[in-house]
Structures are given as C-alpha cells and as structure tokens.
Short mmCIF file of C-alpha atoms in Angstrom, two decimals:
data_model
loop_
_atom_site.label_atom_id
_atom_site.label_comp_id
_atom_site.label_asym_id
_atom_site.label_seq_id
_atom_site.Cartn_x
_atom_site.Cartn_y
_atom_site.Cartn_z
CA UNK A 1 95.67 37.87 85.20
CA UNK A 2 96.60 36.95 81.64
CA UNK A 3 97.10 39.55 78.96
CA UNK A 4 98.37 40.14 75.46
CA UNK A 5 99.97 43.12 73.77
CA UNK A 6 97.28 44.48 71.48
CA UNK A 7 96.07 48.08 71.66
CA UNK A 8 92.44 48.84 72.47
CA UNK A 9 90.99 52.34 72.90
CA UNK A 10 88.04 53.56 74.96
CA UNK A 11 85.31 55.11 72.86
CA UNK A 12 84.37 58.62 74.10
CA UNK A 13 80.71 57.61 74.12
CA UNK A 14 81.21 54.16 75.66
CA UNK A 15 77.94 52.66 76.94
CA UNK A 16 77.74 50.99 80.33
CA UNK A 17 75.03 48.64 81.53
CA UNK A 18 74.18 46.35 84.40
CA UNK A 19 72.40 42.99 84.22
CA UNK A 20 71.18 42.02 87.73
CA UNK A 21 69.83 38.63 88.63
CA UNK A 22 66.52 40.31 89.53
CA UNK A 23 65.01 43.72 88.98
CA UNK A 24 66.60 45.34 92.00
CA UNK A 25 69.41 42.89 92.60
CA UNK A 26 70.41 41.62 96.01
CA UNK A 27 70.15 43.77 99.14
CA UNK A 28 72.44 42.21 101.71
CA UNK A 29 72.46 44.52 104.74
CA UNK A 30 69.18 44.25 106.63
CA UNK A 31 68.93 47.99 107.27
CA UNK A 32 70.33 49.07 103.92
CA UNK A 33 68.02 51.45 102.10
CA UNK A 34 69.50 50.65 98.70
CA UNK A 35 70.28 47.58 96.59
CA UNK A 36 73.06 46.18 94.48
CA UNK A 37 71.36 47.57 91.42
CA UNK A 38 71.39 51.10 92.85
CA UNK A 39 75.01 50.78 93.94
CA UNK A 40 76.30 49.38 90.63
CA UNK A 41 74.41 51.94 88.57
CA UNK A 42 76.00 54.74 90.61
CA UNK A 43 79.40 53.11 90.13
CA UNK A 44 78.79 53.02 86.39
CA UNK A 45 77.98 56.74 86.43
CA UNK A 46 81.34 57.41 88.13
CA UNK A 47 83.38 55.11 85.91
CA UNK A 48 84.21 57.48 83.03
CA UNK A 49 85.38 60.14 85.43
CA UNK A 50 87.49 57.69 87.37
CA UNK A 51 89.13 56.28 84.25
CA UNK A 52 89.81 59.68 82.71
CA UNK A 53 91.25 61.22 85.87
CA UNK A 54 93.23 58.14 86.89
CA UNK A 55 94.76 57.53 83.46
CA UNK A 56 97.98 59.37 82.78
CA UNK A 57 100.69 59.80 80.15
CA UNK A 58 103.19 57.11 81.22
CA UNK A 59 106.42 58.81 80.15
CA UNK A 60 108.12 57.92 83.44
CA UNK A 61 108.04 54.24 82.50
CA UNK A 62 109.83 54.51 79.13
CA UNK A 63 113.38 55.40 78.23
CA UNK A 64 114.00 58.84 76.78
CA UNK A 65 113.27 59.07 73.12
CA UNK A 66 110.95 56.05 73.10
CA UNK A 67 107.88 56.43 70.90
CA UNK A 68 105.57 54.72 73.35
CA UNK A 69 102.20 56.17 72.31
CA UNK A 70 100.16 54.02 69.94
CA UNK A 71 98.86 55.67 66.79
CA UNK A 72 95.10 55.94 66.62
CA UNK A 73 93.53 54.76 63.38
CA UNK A 74 89.95 54.62 62.14
CA UNK A 75 90.04 50.84 62.17
CA UNK A 76 91.51 50.50 65.65
CA UNK A 77 89.65 48.33 68.14
CA UNK A 78 87.80 50.24 70.84
CA UNK A 79 85.64 49.60 73.84
CA UNK A 80 82.17 50.75 72.79
CA UNK A 81 80.24 49.09 75.59
CA UNK A 82 80.92 47.62 79.03
CA UNK A 83 78.52 45.09 80.52
CA UNK A 84 78.45 44.26 84.21
CA UNK A 85 76.56 41.06 84.92
CA UNK A 86 75.50 39.83 88.32
CA UNK A 87 76.14 36.15 88.97
CA UNK A 88 75.15 33.93 91.88
CA UNK A 89 77.31 34.09 94.96
CA UNK A 90 77.32 34.64 98.71
CA UNK A 91 76.42 37.90 100.36
CA UNK A 92 80.05 38.72 101.17
CA UNK A 93 81.50 37.63 97.83
CA UNK A 94 83.79 40.43 96.54
CA UNK A 95 85.23 38.39 93.66
CA UNK A 96 84.90 39.43 90.05
CA UNK A 97 85.96 38.36 86.58
CA UNK A 98 86.97 40.78 83.82
CA UNK A 99 87.52 40.14 80.17
CA UNK A 100 88.62 42.61 77.52
CA UNK A 101 88.94 41.13 74.04
CA UNK A 102 91.11 42.32 71.16
CA UNK A 103 88.03 43.76 69.48
CA UNK A 104 87.17 45.79 72.59
CA UNK A 105 84.35 43.59 73.88
CA UNK A 106 84.38 44.08 77.64
CA UNK A 107 82.51 42.28 80.39
CA UNK A 108 82.61 42.13 84.16
CA UNK A 109 80.89 39.45 86.21
CA UNK A 110 80.41 39.68 89.99
CA UNK A 111 77.96 38.41 92.58
CA UNK A 112 77.80 41.67 94.56
CA UNK A 113 77.98 45.40 94.02
CA UNK A 114 81.31 45.43 95.81
CA UNK A 115 82.73 42.87 93.39
CA UNK A 116 81.42 44.85 90.45
CA UNK A 117 83.07 48.02 91.79
CA UNK A 118 86.39 46.21 92.16
CA UNK A 119 86.08 45.03 88.58
CA UNK A 120 85.38 48.54 87.33
CA UNK A 121 88.40 49.92 89.19
CA UNK A 122 90.64 47.18 87.78
CA UNK A 123 89.34 48.00 84.29
CA UNK A 124 90.07 51.71 84.76
CA UNK A 125 93.57 50.88 85.91
CA UNK A 126 94.36 49.10 82.60
CA UNK A 127 94.15 52.36 80.62
CA UNK A 128 96.60 55.17 79.96
CA UNK A 129 96.25 58.59 78.37
CA UNK A 130 97.92 59.90 75.20
CA UNK A 131 99.36 63.38 75.02
CA UNK A 132 96.32 64.16 72.87
CA UNK A 133 93.88 63.16 75.60
CA UNK A 134 92.73 59.75 74.32
CA UNK A 135 92.62 56.57 76.40
CA UNK A 136 94.11 53.20 75.55
CA UNK A 137 95.51 49.94 76.87
CA UNK A 138 98.31 47.88 75.32
CA UNK A 139 97.35 44.74 77.22
CA UNK A 140 94.47 43.19 75.19
CA UNK A 141 93.27 40.55 75.40
CA UNK A 142 92.90 40.66 79.16
CA UNK A 143 91.39 38.03 81.45
CA UNK A 144 91.21 38.56 85.20
CA UNK A 145 89.64 36.34 87.86
CA UNK A 146 90.22 37.94 91.21
CA UNK A 147 89.15 37.85 94.82
CA UNK A 148 90.48 39.21 98.12
CA UNK A 149 92.52 37.20 100.58
CA UNK A 150 90.96 38.97 103.55
CA UNK A 151 87.40 40.13 104.00
CA UNK A 152 88.37 43.12 106.18
CA UNK A 153 90.69 45.61 104.47
CA UNK A 154 90.64 48.83 106.40
CA UNK A 155 92.25 52.14 107.22
CA UNK A 156 91.88 53.74 110.64
CA UNK A 157 91.77 57.56 110.58
CA UNK A 158 91.85 59.79 113.66
CA UNK A 159 89.55 62.83 113.39
CA UNK A 160 89.76 63.88 117.05
CA UNK A 161 93.36 64.88 117.89
CA UNK A 162 93.43 67.14 114.87
CA UNK A 163 90.16 67.78 113.07
CA UNK A 164 89.45 66.15 109.71
CA UNK A 165 86.37 67.44 107.94
CA UNK A 166 83.68 65.24 106.36
CA UNK A 167 84.73 66.48 102.91
CA UNK A 168 88.33 65.42 103.57
CA UNK A 169 87.23 62.00 104.67
CA UNK A 170 85.15 61.63 101.51
CA UNK A 171 88.33 62.31 99.49
CA UNK A 172 90.02 59.60 101.54
CA UNK A 173 87.18 57.21 100.78
CA UNK A 174 87.69 57.78 97.05
CA UNK A 175 91.31 56.69 97.36
CA UNK A 176 90.42 53.70 99.50
CA UNK A 177 87.81 52.49 97.04
CA UNK A 178 90.26 52.84 94.16
CA UNK A 179 92.62 50.55 96.11
CA UNK A 180 89.92 47.98 96.92
CA UNK A 181 89.67 48.71 100.61
CA UNK A 182 86.28 47.88 102.16
CA UNK A 183 86.44 49.36 105.68
CA UNK A 184 86.95 52.89 106.96
CA UNK A 185 87.53 52.92 110.72
CA UNK A 186 86.82 56.41 112.04
CA UNK A 187 88.47 57.04 115.42
CA UNK A 188 85.81 59.61 116.16
CA UNK A 189 86.58 60.85 119.70
CA UNK A 190 89.51 61.13 122.09
CA UNK A 191 90.72 63.04 125.15
CA UNK A 192 91.60 66.14 123.15
CA UNK A 193 88.25 66.66 121.41
CA UNK A 194 84.81 65.21 120.79
CA UNK A 195 83.98 66.30 117.22
CA UNK A 196 80.84 64.29 116.42
CA UNK A 197 77.35 65.38 117.37
CA UNK A 198 75.22 63.21 119.62
CA UNK A 199 71.83 64.92 119.24
CA UNK A 200 70.42 63.60 122.55
CA UNK A 201 73.50 65.06 124.30
CA UNK A 202 74.09 68.32 122.44
CA UNK A 203 76.68 69.71 124.86
CA UNK A 204 78.99 66.76 124.32
CA UNK A 205 80.23 68.07 120.97
CA UNK A 206 79.26 71.70 121.55
CA UNK A 207 81.64 71.90 124.51
CA UNK A 208 83.95 68.97 123.79
CA UNK A 209 85.03 69.88 120.23
CA UNK A 210 87.91 72.26 119.65
CA UNK A 211 85.35 74.78 118.44
CA UNK A 212 81.68 74.69 117.47
CA UNK A 213 82.71 74.87 113.80
CA UNK A 214 84.81 71.73 114.08
CA UNK A 215 81.92 69.28 114.60
CA UNK A 216 80.44 66.59 112.39
CA UNK A 217 76.68 66.99 112.57
CA UNK A 218 74.54 63.86 112.56
CA UNK A 219 73.70 64.60 108.93
CA UNK A 220 77.37 65.03 108.02
CA UNK A 221 78.15 61.64 109.54
CA UNK A 222 75.31 60.06 107.57
CA UNK A 223 76.58 61.72 104.39
CA UNK A 224 80.06 60.23 104.92
CA UNK A 225 78.58 56.80 105.73
CA UNK A 226 76.41 56.91 102.61
CA UNK A 227 79.29 58.10 100.45
CA UNK A 228 81.40 55.19 101.70
CA UNK A 229 78.64 52.59 101.26
CA UNK A 230 78.11 53.71 97.65
CA UNK A 231 81.78 52.97 97.05
CA UNK A 232 81.78 49.54 98.64
CA UNK A 233 83.10 50.59 102.06
CA UNK A 234 81.59 50.10 105.51
CA UNK A 235 82.22 52.92 108.00
CA UNK A 236 83.19 51.58 111.42
CA UNK A 237 82.76 54.25 114.08
CA UNK A 238 84.87 54.14 117.24
CA UNK A 239 83.98 55.81 120.53
CA UNK A 240 87.05 54.94 122.56
CA UNK A 241 86.48 54.18 126.25
CA UNK A 242 87.00 54.04 129.19
CA UNK A 243 90.37 55.65 128.40
CA UNK A 244 90.74 58.48 125.93
CA UNK A 245 87.51 60.08 127.19
CA UNK A 246 88.74 63.27 128.88
CA UNK A 247 86.86 65.43 126.37
CA UNK A 248 83.64 64.45 128.15
CA UNK A 249 84.87 66.57 131.08
CA UNK A 250 83.94 69.75 129.17
CA UNK A 251 80.23 68.87 129.29
CA UNK A 252 79.96 66.37 132.17
CA UNK A 253 82.92 66.86 134.55
CA UNK A 254 81.41 64.68 137.25
CA UNK A 255 81.72 61.60 135.02
CA UNK A 256 85.50 61.96 134.58
CA UNK A 257 88.20 61.18 137.13
CA UNK A 258 91.65 62.78 136.97
CA UNK A 259 91.00 65.42 134.32
CA UNK A 260 94.34 66.96 133.26
CA UNK A 261 96.02 65.26 136.22
CA UNK A 262 99.80 65.48 136.37
CA UNK A 263 102.13 63.92 135.57
CA UNK A 264 101.27 62.46 132.22
CA UNK A 265 103.68 60.28 130.34
CA UNK A 266 106.51 58.34 131.92
CA UNK A 267 106.26 55.99 134.87
CA UNK A 268 104.23 56.45 136.96
CA UNK A 269 101.72 58.69 135.25
CA UNK A 270 98.00 59.21 134.77
CA UNK A 271 97.84 58.87 130.98
CA UNK A 272 99.98 58.56 127.83
CA UNK A 273 98.90 61.87 126.33
CA UNK A 274 97.40 65.03 127.80
CA UNK A 275 94.85 65.77 128.94
CA UNK A 276 94.51 62.85 131.34
CA UNK A 277 91.10 61.72 132.49
CA UNK A 278 88.95 58.61 132.18
CA UNK A 279 85.34 57.83 132.78
CA UNK A 280 84.59 56.45 136.22
CA UNK A 281 83.88 52.74 136.33
CA UNK A 282 81.95 52.15 139.56
CA UNK A 283 79.41 54.81 138.69
CA UNK A 284 75.73 54.41 137.70
CA UNK A 285 75.66 57.83 136.03
CA UNK A 286 78.45 56.81 133.66
CA UNK A 287 76.54 53.64 132.76
CA UNK A 288 73.42 55.68 132.01
CA UNK A 289 75.41 58.23 130.05
CA UNK A 290 77.05 55.67 127.78
CA UNK A 291 73.73 53.95 127.28
CA UNK A 292 72.35 57.25 126.05
CA UNK A 293 75.33 57.77 123.69
CA UNK A 294 75.01 54.27 122.27
CA UNK A 295 71.23 54.34 121.92
CA UNK A 296 71.52 57.60 120.00
CA UNK A 297 74.48 56.60 117.81
CA UNK A 298 74.10 52.87 117.15
CA UNK A 299 70.83 53.06 115.19
CA UNK A 300 72.66 55.53 112.92
CA UNK A 301 75.59 53.18 112.54
CA UNK A 302 73.65 49.95 111.80
CA UNK A 303 72.49 50.83 108.28
CA UNK A 304 76.08 51.26 107.15
CA UNK A 305 78.15 48.73 109.07
CA UNK A 306 77.97 45.40 110.85
CA UNK A 307 80.43 46.48 113.59
CA UNK A 308 80.85 49.19 116.18
CA UNK A 309 84.18 49.93 117.87
CA UNK A 310 84.07 50.36 121.66
CA UNK A 311 87.78 51.15 122.04
CA UNK A 312 89.49 49.85 125.15
CA UNK A 313 93.15 50.74 124.59
CA UNK A 314 95.62 52.28 127.02
CA UNK A 315 93.45 52.22 130.14
CA UNK A 316 95.43 53.80 132.96
CA UNK A 317 95.24 52.18 136.41
CA UNK A 318 96.74 55.04 138.42
CA UNK A 319 93.91 57.42 137.68
CA UNK A 320 91.44 55.11 139.45
CA UNK A 321 93.24 55.68 142.74
CA UNK A 322 91.67 59.16 142.48
CA UNK A 323 88.22 57.73 141.88
CA UNK A 324 86.11 57.72 145.01
CA UNK A 325 84.21 54.74 143.71
CA UNK A 326 87.37 52.61 143.44
CA UNK A 327 90.22 54.23 145.42
CA UNK A 328 92.80 51.86 143.98
CA UNK A 329 95.31 51.48 141.19
CA UNK A 330 95.44 47.71 141.68
CA UNK A 331 94.54 46.27 138.30
CA UNK A 332 93.15 43.10 139.86
CA UNK A 333 90.63 45.17 141.78
CA UNK A 334 89.83 47.40 138.82
CA UNK A 335 89.34 44.46 136.43
CA UNK A 336 85.84 43.37 137.61
CA UNK A 337 84.51 46.89 137.13
CA UNK A 338 86.14 47.22 133.76
CA UNK A 339 84.79 43.82 132.73
CA UNK A 340 81.29 44.92 133.68
CA UNK A 341 81.67 48.24 131.82
CA UNK A 342 82.81 46.59 128.59
CA UNK A 343 80.16 43.88 128.75
CA UNK A 344 77.49 46.53 129.30
CA UNK A 345 78.72 48.21 126.11
CA UNK A 346 78.75 44.83 124.35
CA UNK A 347 75.11 44.31 125.27
CA UNK A 348 74.20 47.70 123.84
CA UNK A 349 76.08 46.89 120.63
CA UNK A 350 74.52 43.50 120.11
CA UNK A 351 71.06 44.89 120.95
CA UNK A 352 71.51 47.13 117.91
CA UNK A 353 72.17 44.05 115.75
CA UNK A 354 75.88 44.91 115.56
CA UNK A 355 79.06 43.14 116.60
CA UNK A 356 81.68 44.70 118.87
CA UNK A 357 85.24 45.64 117.97
CA UNK A 358 87.73 46.27 120.79
CA UNK A 359 91.42 46.96 121.11
CA UNK A 360 93.69 44.08 122.14
CA UNK A 361 94.35 45.35 125.70
CA UNK A 362 90.84 44.40 126.76
CA UNK A 363 91.64 40.75 126.09
CA UNK A 364 95.38 40.53 126.71
CA UNK A 365 95.93 43.02 129.54
CA UNK A 366 92.61 43.18 131.35
CA UNK A 367 91.19 39.73 130.62
CA UNK A 368 87.79 41.14 129.77
CA UNK A 369 85.46 38.28 128.94
CA UNK A 370 83.34 39.58 126.09
CA UNK A 371 81.82 36.76 123.97
CA UNK A 372 84.06 35.42 121.21
CA UNK A 373 81.13 34.95 118.81
CA UNK A 374 80.21 38.62 118.66
CA UNK A 375 83.57 40.31 119.35
CA UNK A 376 86.40 41.17 116.97
CA UNK A 377 89.74 42.12 118.51
CA UNK A 378 92.09 44.71 116.97
CA UNK A 379 95.75 43.95 117.54
CA UNK A 380 98.38 46.66 117.17
CA UNK A 381 101.46 45.69 119.19
CA UNK A 382 104.30 43.42 118.04
CA UNK A 383 103.58 39.78 118.85
CA UNK A 384 100.07 40.35 120.13
CA UNK A 385 98.11 38.86 117.22
CA UNK A 386 99.02 35.21 118.02
CA UNK A 387 98.09 35.77 121.67
CA UNK A 388 94.64 37.06 120.75
CA UNK A 389 94.05 34.19 118.38
CA UNK A 390 95.08 31.61 121.00
CA UNK A 391 92.23 32.91 123.16
CA UNK A 392 89.80 32.00 120.40
CA UNK A 393 88.94 35.52 119.22
CA UNK A 394 88.66 36.64 115.63
CA UNK A 395 91.18 39.38 115.05
CA UNK A 396 92.53 42.14 112.83
CA UNK A 397 96.23 42.74 112.26
CA UNK A 398 98.07 46.07 112.05
CA UNK A 399 101.38 45.90 113.95
CA UNK A 400 102.55 49.46 114.62
CA UNK A 401 106.16 48.58 113.70
CA UNK A 402 104.90 48.03 110.14
CA UNK A 403 101.52 49.71 109.61
CA UNK A 404 101.43 53.02 111.51
CA UNK A 405 101.59 55.69 108.83
CA UNK A 406 102.16 58.55 111.29
CA UNK A 407 105.42 57.16 112.68
CA UNK A 408 108.81 58.71 111.99
CA UNK A 409 107.81 62.37 111.74
CA UNK A 410 109.35 63.35 115.06
CA UNK A 411 108.01 64.09 118.51
CA UNK A 412 104.92 66.14 119.22
CA UNK A 413 106.21 66.45 122.81
CA UNK A 414 108.32 69.46 123.77
CA UNK A 415 111.37 68.99 126.02
CA UNK A 416 110.91 70.45 129.50
CA UNK A 417 114.00 72.59 129.79
CA UNK A 418 113.71 72.61 133.63
CA UNK A 419 113.87 68.83 133.73
CA UNK A 420 117.46 67.55 133.50
CA UNK A 421 116.12 64.04 132.89
CA UNK A 422 113.73 64.93 130.04
CA UNK A 423 113.41 62.01 127.64
CA UNK A 424 112.80 64.38 124.75
CA UNK A 425 116.33 64.67 123.35
CA UNK A 426 117.96 64.75 119.92
CA UNK A 427 117.09 63.46 117.36
CA UNK A 428 113.62 63.93 118.93
CA UNK A 429 112.29 60.72 117.44
CA UNK A 430 108.73 59.62 118.20
CA UNK A 431 108.06 56.37 119.99
CA UNK A 432 107.46 54.37 116.81
CA UNK A 433 110.23 55.78 114.63
CA UNK A 434 111.48 55.28 112.00
CA UNK A 435 108.95 56.12 109.31
CA UNK A 436 107.47 53.02 107.74
CA UNK A 437 108.49 53.05 104.10
CA UNK A 438 106.20 51.44 101.58
CA UNK A 439 108.62 48.50 101.41
CA UNK A 440 108.35 47.97 105.16
CA UNK A 441 104.58 48.09 104.85
CA UNK A 442 104.59 45.61 101.97
CA UNK A 443 106.99 43.26 103.82
CA UNK A 444 104.59 42.83 106.73
CA UNK A 445 103.46 39.22 107.18
CA UNK A 446 101.05 38.90 110.12
CA UNK A 447 100.96 35.10 109.82
CA UNK A 448 104.35 34.66 111.50
CA UNK A 449 103.99 32.45 114.62
CA UNK A 450 100.34 31.78 113.77
CA UNK A 451 99.24 28.22 113.17
CA UNK A 452 97.22 27.26 110.09
CA UNK A 453 94.17 26.71 112.27
CA UNK A 454 94.55 30.06 114.02
CA UNK A 455 94.91 31.84 110.67
CA UNK A 456 91.25 31.03 110.04
CA UNK A 457 90.40 33.52 112.78
CA UNK A 458 92.24 36.37 111.07
CA UNK A 459 89.55 38.51 109.45
CA UNK A 460 91.92 41.01 107.86
CA UNK A 461 93.77 44.12 108.90
CA UNK A 462 93.93 47.89 109.14
CA UNK A 463 96.63 50.39 108.39
CA UNK A 464 96.56 53.39 110.77
CA UNK A 465 96.97 57.13 110.48
CA UNK A 466 96.88 58.75 113.95
CA UNK A 467 96.30 62.46 114.36
CA UNK A 468 98.87 63.99 116.70
CA UNK A 469 100.77 65.50 113.75
CA UNK A 470 98.26 64.85 110.97
CA UNK A 471 95.70 67.29 109.63
CA UNK A 472 93.99 68.04 106.33
CA UNK A 473 97.12 69.62 104.87
CA UNK A 474 99.44 66.60 105.21
CA UNK A 475 96.98 63.69 105.25
CA UNK A 476 97.48 62.79 101.59
CA UNK A 477 101.26 62.57 101.75
CA UNK A 478 101.18 60.45 104.89
CA UNK A 479 98.58 58.04 103.60
CA UNK A 480 99.39 57.69 99.88
CA UNK A 481 100.76 55.64 98.30
CA UNK A 482 101.86 53.68 101.37
CA UNK A 483 98.29 52.67 102.13
CA UNK A 484 98.17 51.25 98.61
CA UNK A 485 100.94 48.85 99.61
CA UNK A 486 98.92 47.75 102.63
CA UNK A 487 95.86 47.39 100.44
CA UNK A 488 97.71 45.00 98.11
CA UNK A 489 98.87 42.92 101.08
CA UNK A 490 95.29 42.58 102.31
CA UNK A 491 93.86 41.87 98.85
CA UNK A 492 96.51 39.60 97.37
CA UNK A 493 97.91 38.16 100.59
CA UNK A 494 101.17 38.76 102.46
CA UNK A 495 104.38 38.01 100.58
CA UNK A 496 106.81 38.95 103.32
CA UNK A 497 110.32 40.27 102.73
CA UNK A 498 110.76 37.89 99.75
CA UNK A 499 107.90 39.64 97.97
CA UNK A 500 109.53 43.08 97.98
CA UNK A 501 110.98 43.38 94.49
CA UNK A 502 111.03 45.68 91.47
CA UNK A 503 107.68 44.44 90.22
CA UNK A 504 106.04 45.85 93.35
CA UNK A 505 107.92 49.13 92.87
CA UNK A 506 106.54 49.47 89.35
CA UNK A 507 102.98 48.57 90.37
CA UNK A 508 103.02 51.05 93.21
CA UNK A 509 104.63 53.76 91.06
CA UNK A 510 101.80 53.25 88.56
CA UNK A 511 99.21 53.57 91.31
CA UNK A 512 100.94 56.71 92.57
CA UNK A 513 100.58 58.39 89.16
CA UNK A 514 96.90 57.44 89.03
CA UNK A 515 96.33 58.90 92.52
CA UNK A 516 97.91 62.15 91.38
CA UNK A 517 95.45 62.26 88.51
CA UNK A 518 92.58 61.68 90.93
CA UNK A 519 93.56 64.78 92.85
CA UNK A 520 95.71 63.36 95.65
CA UNK A 521 99.18 64.52 96.66
CA UNK A 522 101.01 61.23 97.32
CA UNK A 523 104.68 60.74 98.07
CA UNK A 524 107.06 59.46 95.39
CA UNK A 525 107.68 55.72 95.05
CA UNK A 526 110.81 55.62 92.89
CA UNK A 527 113.20 57.88 91.05
CA UNK A 528 112.19 58.44 87.44
CA UNK A 529 115.50 57.17 86.03
CA UNK A 530 114.97 53.83 87.74
CA UNK A 531 111.47 53.51 86.29
CA UNK A 532 112.82 54.32 82.83
CA UNK A 533 115.58 51.76 83.15
CA UNK A 534 114.18 48.52 84.62
CA UNK A 535 116.70 46.40 86.47
CA UNK A 536 119.16 49.25 86.90
CA UNK A 537 118.37 50.18 90.52
CA UNK A 538 118.66 46.85 92.28
CA UNK A 539 121.45 45.60 94.55
#
C-alpha cells in the first residue's frame, strides 16, 4: 500500500457500479445458483452500511487537545462514485487492486467476487467518522495491490457443546468477512448434542439436541450457508466421527458402544469428555446409518463448499473392548476397521463431488490411508504439522498452543471432593492455559521445521473457538479481536515473534473500534493512553 496525506470525503449519495467481463460474470462453483455479478451487486448494496457502521471517531489515536478532524469545505474532494471492474484471473484468485485519487476517483479491480469484496472492505476501512457524522480519509492518494498468502483462512466454531443459533453465526460471518476470512468451519455435532436436522433421520436432532427448540432446521442451515457465500465465505460442515458421536445414542442406542461409560478422563478412561460413547466400527448398521446421513447432508453442502469434514479426532481405544464386534482395545486390531470406516466416508464424500477434511489423528495416530489427492488434514497439536506434510498430505495449521481462543478461561470440570487424587486443583486451569493473547496469536509461525517444498502443501489455517464454556453471550469477546490477528497472519503471511510490534497494536486497535461500530463486543487491544502517545508503551 502507498498513500498520501490528502483528505477525501465520501459523498452521501455515492454511486456504486460493477463492470463484469460478461453479462453475468463468472460462476465458479459447479453447483452455485448465483454468479459473480449477483454476489458483487449484493456486496455493493451492503457497502454504505458497512462503511458507515465501521467508521468511528478516532479520538483514541490522538493526543488530548489535538484538532484531528478535517474541516469540510464546499470545494473539498469527495468520492462520488465507486467502480468495481472484473479483470481476467483464475477461479480462486482473491487478489484485488484499489485506487483512490486526490480528487476522489475510486476504482477496484478484481477477477472474482471474493476479490471485489476484499477490495470493498479495504476501502471501507480507510474511512473515519467526524463528530458531525461525515466520513473521510486522510490518506489520499491511495494505491493498494493485495492478495492473500493462504487460500484457506478459516475459523472453527463449535455449535454442539453449547448451542449457537443460526442468527449468531450470521453475525460471526459478518465479522469474518470484514477480516477477509474465506472459510467458516462449523463443528456441527458432538457427544453432548446433535443440533442440526437430518430430514431423512428426524429423530437424530429431535432426540439428540439439548431441546427441540435448539435445532438448526435444514432451511436454517441453508440460510447460513447462503449468507456466508454471499460474503465470500465457504461453510465447511463437520460431522465428527467415530468419536464424539454419543448424541446418536438418544435416537439409535444400538449403534453406540459405551454410552456414558465410566470413568471418563484420566488414564485409563473411555473418553476425554462426558458422555462417553462411540459408533461401533464392525457393524453393518452403522455403515448404513452414516451412508444415510451423508446422502442426506452432502447434496446440501456441495452448493456452498468444496469440502466436507468427517472428523476423526480423539478416538478412544478402550471403549471398543466393550464392543461385541471387536472385543479389544488393541489399536493395531482396531485400525483395519477404523481404516475401512473412514474410507467408506471418503467414498461418500467424493461421490458428492467434494473433498474430505479429517483431523490429524487419522493420519498420525491411526495410519488411516485415505487418498492424498482428495484429503485435507487438519493439524492442531504442537509439532504435528510437519509430520502430516511429510506423509504427503495437504494440511491446515492451527496449533492449540497459539490458536485456541477458548483456552485460559478455567476448567469446566468440577473437582470430585471424594477423590483425594483429583487433578482439578487450584488455580483450576484448563488443559490449554494460559489464554492466548492477540500477540501470541500473531506470533504464530506454522512454517517452523517445515521445508520449502513441504510448505507448498500448506493450504492455510483455522483459528478455533470450542464450546465447553462458550455460548452466545460471550462468543464476541472470546473471538474478537483476537481472530483478527489470526486473519492478518493468514492473509499477509506469518511474521513470527519479530513481527509483533507497535504497528500491529495500532492496526488491531483500529480494527477493534470498527468491530464495535459493526455491533460486536470485542476485547480491548491497548490502553488509550498508549494509543494517544505512540512509542511510549514499549520496553
């Protein structure tokens, strides 16, 4: 980005237009029912609202007594029109260029709707609000040529352990789009509840959800997927299995082994979190049941995403000693059945013209042999990413010691007062404490111990917000603005510890103020005095 120091205002009746390469523009997803032209025109309709809500009076960034607001005059330059022009490029090209001249002439060029949306968000983020409610930038002329470092920039949200409504997830999508994310990973089911409707299996959510009111209908899911797509985000749905499936017990108990078996947690145990229970592996009824789930759900996923997440994390061996079809907790004997189970799911996924996403344990712990060409592996444990890449798989990063947003809020587990050896003791820290500050998140460099050749397999990453102690009330404060720091890492590339400096603080503090204006309740980034006195809060 290059910029000057001239003031340009936004005209209240600014005109916005789109110039596609053809009448309807490019439609890149085979099953998509809309085109780039439709998507950009909807983005243009949202632009004024986004700019006006996201702009703020920037008093925090100026010393007391500073007359920082420009004076509006009749001859002042203003943006009277904004033109978005489509240019030639590849189907996955999210790059854009943006120019804003001293006279207010403004143009955005992009090959895709996603690139155009990124350009519009960058344009909105150049402007501030006066105390009189007018909008200006002091940075003209501006020239930006920008593109993401990684093609997968996601957030994983858990809607099963504690319910998150479709409307809440739409709010989350607005924030993600404003921060140039392009994936929303919805961890849709878990052992505690099954909150999404599978119409061909109505009892699954009817009995498996916390209550009938806490269910996403098929239409609600489609609404969220559409809402995300219109903002440049693919919705990646996860049905975790064969672990984390105990909620199926409420509708089909014969498919689950070890439901609510004790003990949980510790060593040995039957699961990491209650209630225990996993789907049986050597069982034809389970295979048929999952085929029915997938054949119902995948056609509803394909129009909005190119991937489906089959889960695969934290599979417990001990529970299969209770399974009459296996009668063993020997992982070497369980592995062939697990390999068959996951490959059956892979076949269902690819039959729906999708690719499969799985957690790292399937590859690193269980040696499941799903095809590398159509499988993406999600890493989450320290040091696991290089191991996945060495096996030839494309991968996502998201090390929990850096990018788990739910860490550091204390245990959800109560101490058993009758157990003298209870591990739940003061200060009652959770397993991944401490809380990951935005600086820790920004300092994350997944490329450590990864060769230049292996880095080509890294598709991007995801920052995670799990649901044990997260609900609709505290979601904003846990996600924002720390997810913004992760978003910058994925867009601009990792800078590591050396990249954590005051310039990042000021960028993130600016984003925080804009998120407040957009209706979010984000945490603070920096003390106001430090923002007003640059260079005074560094050691």
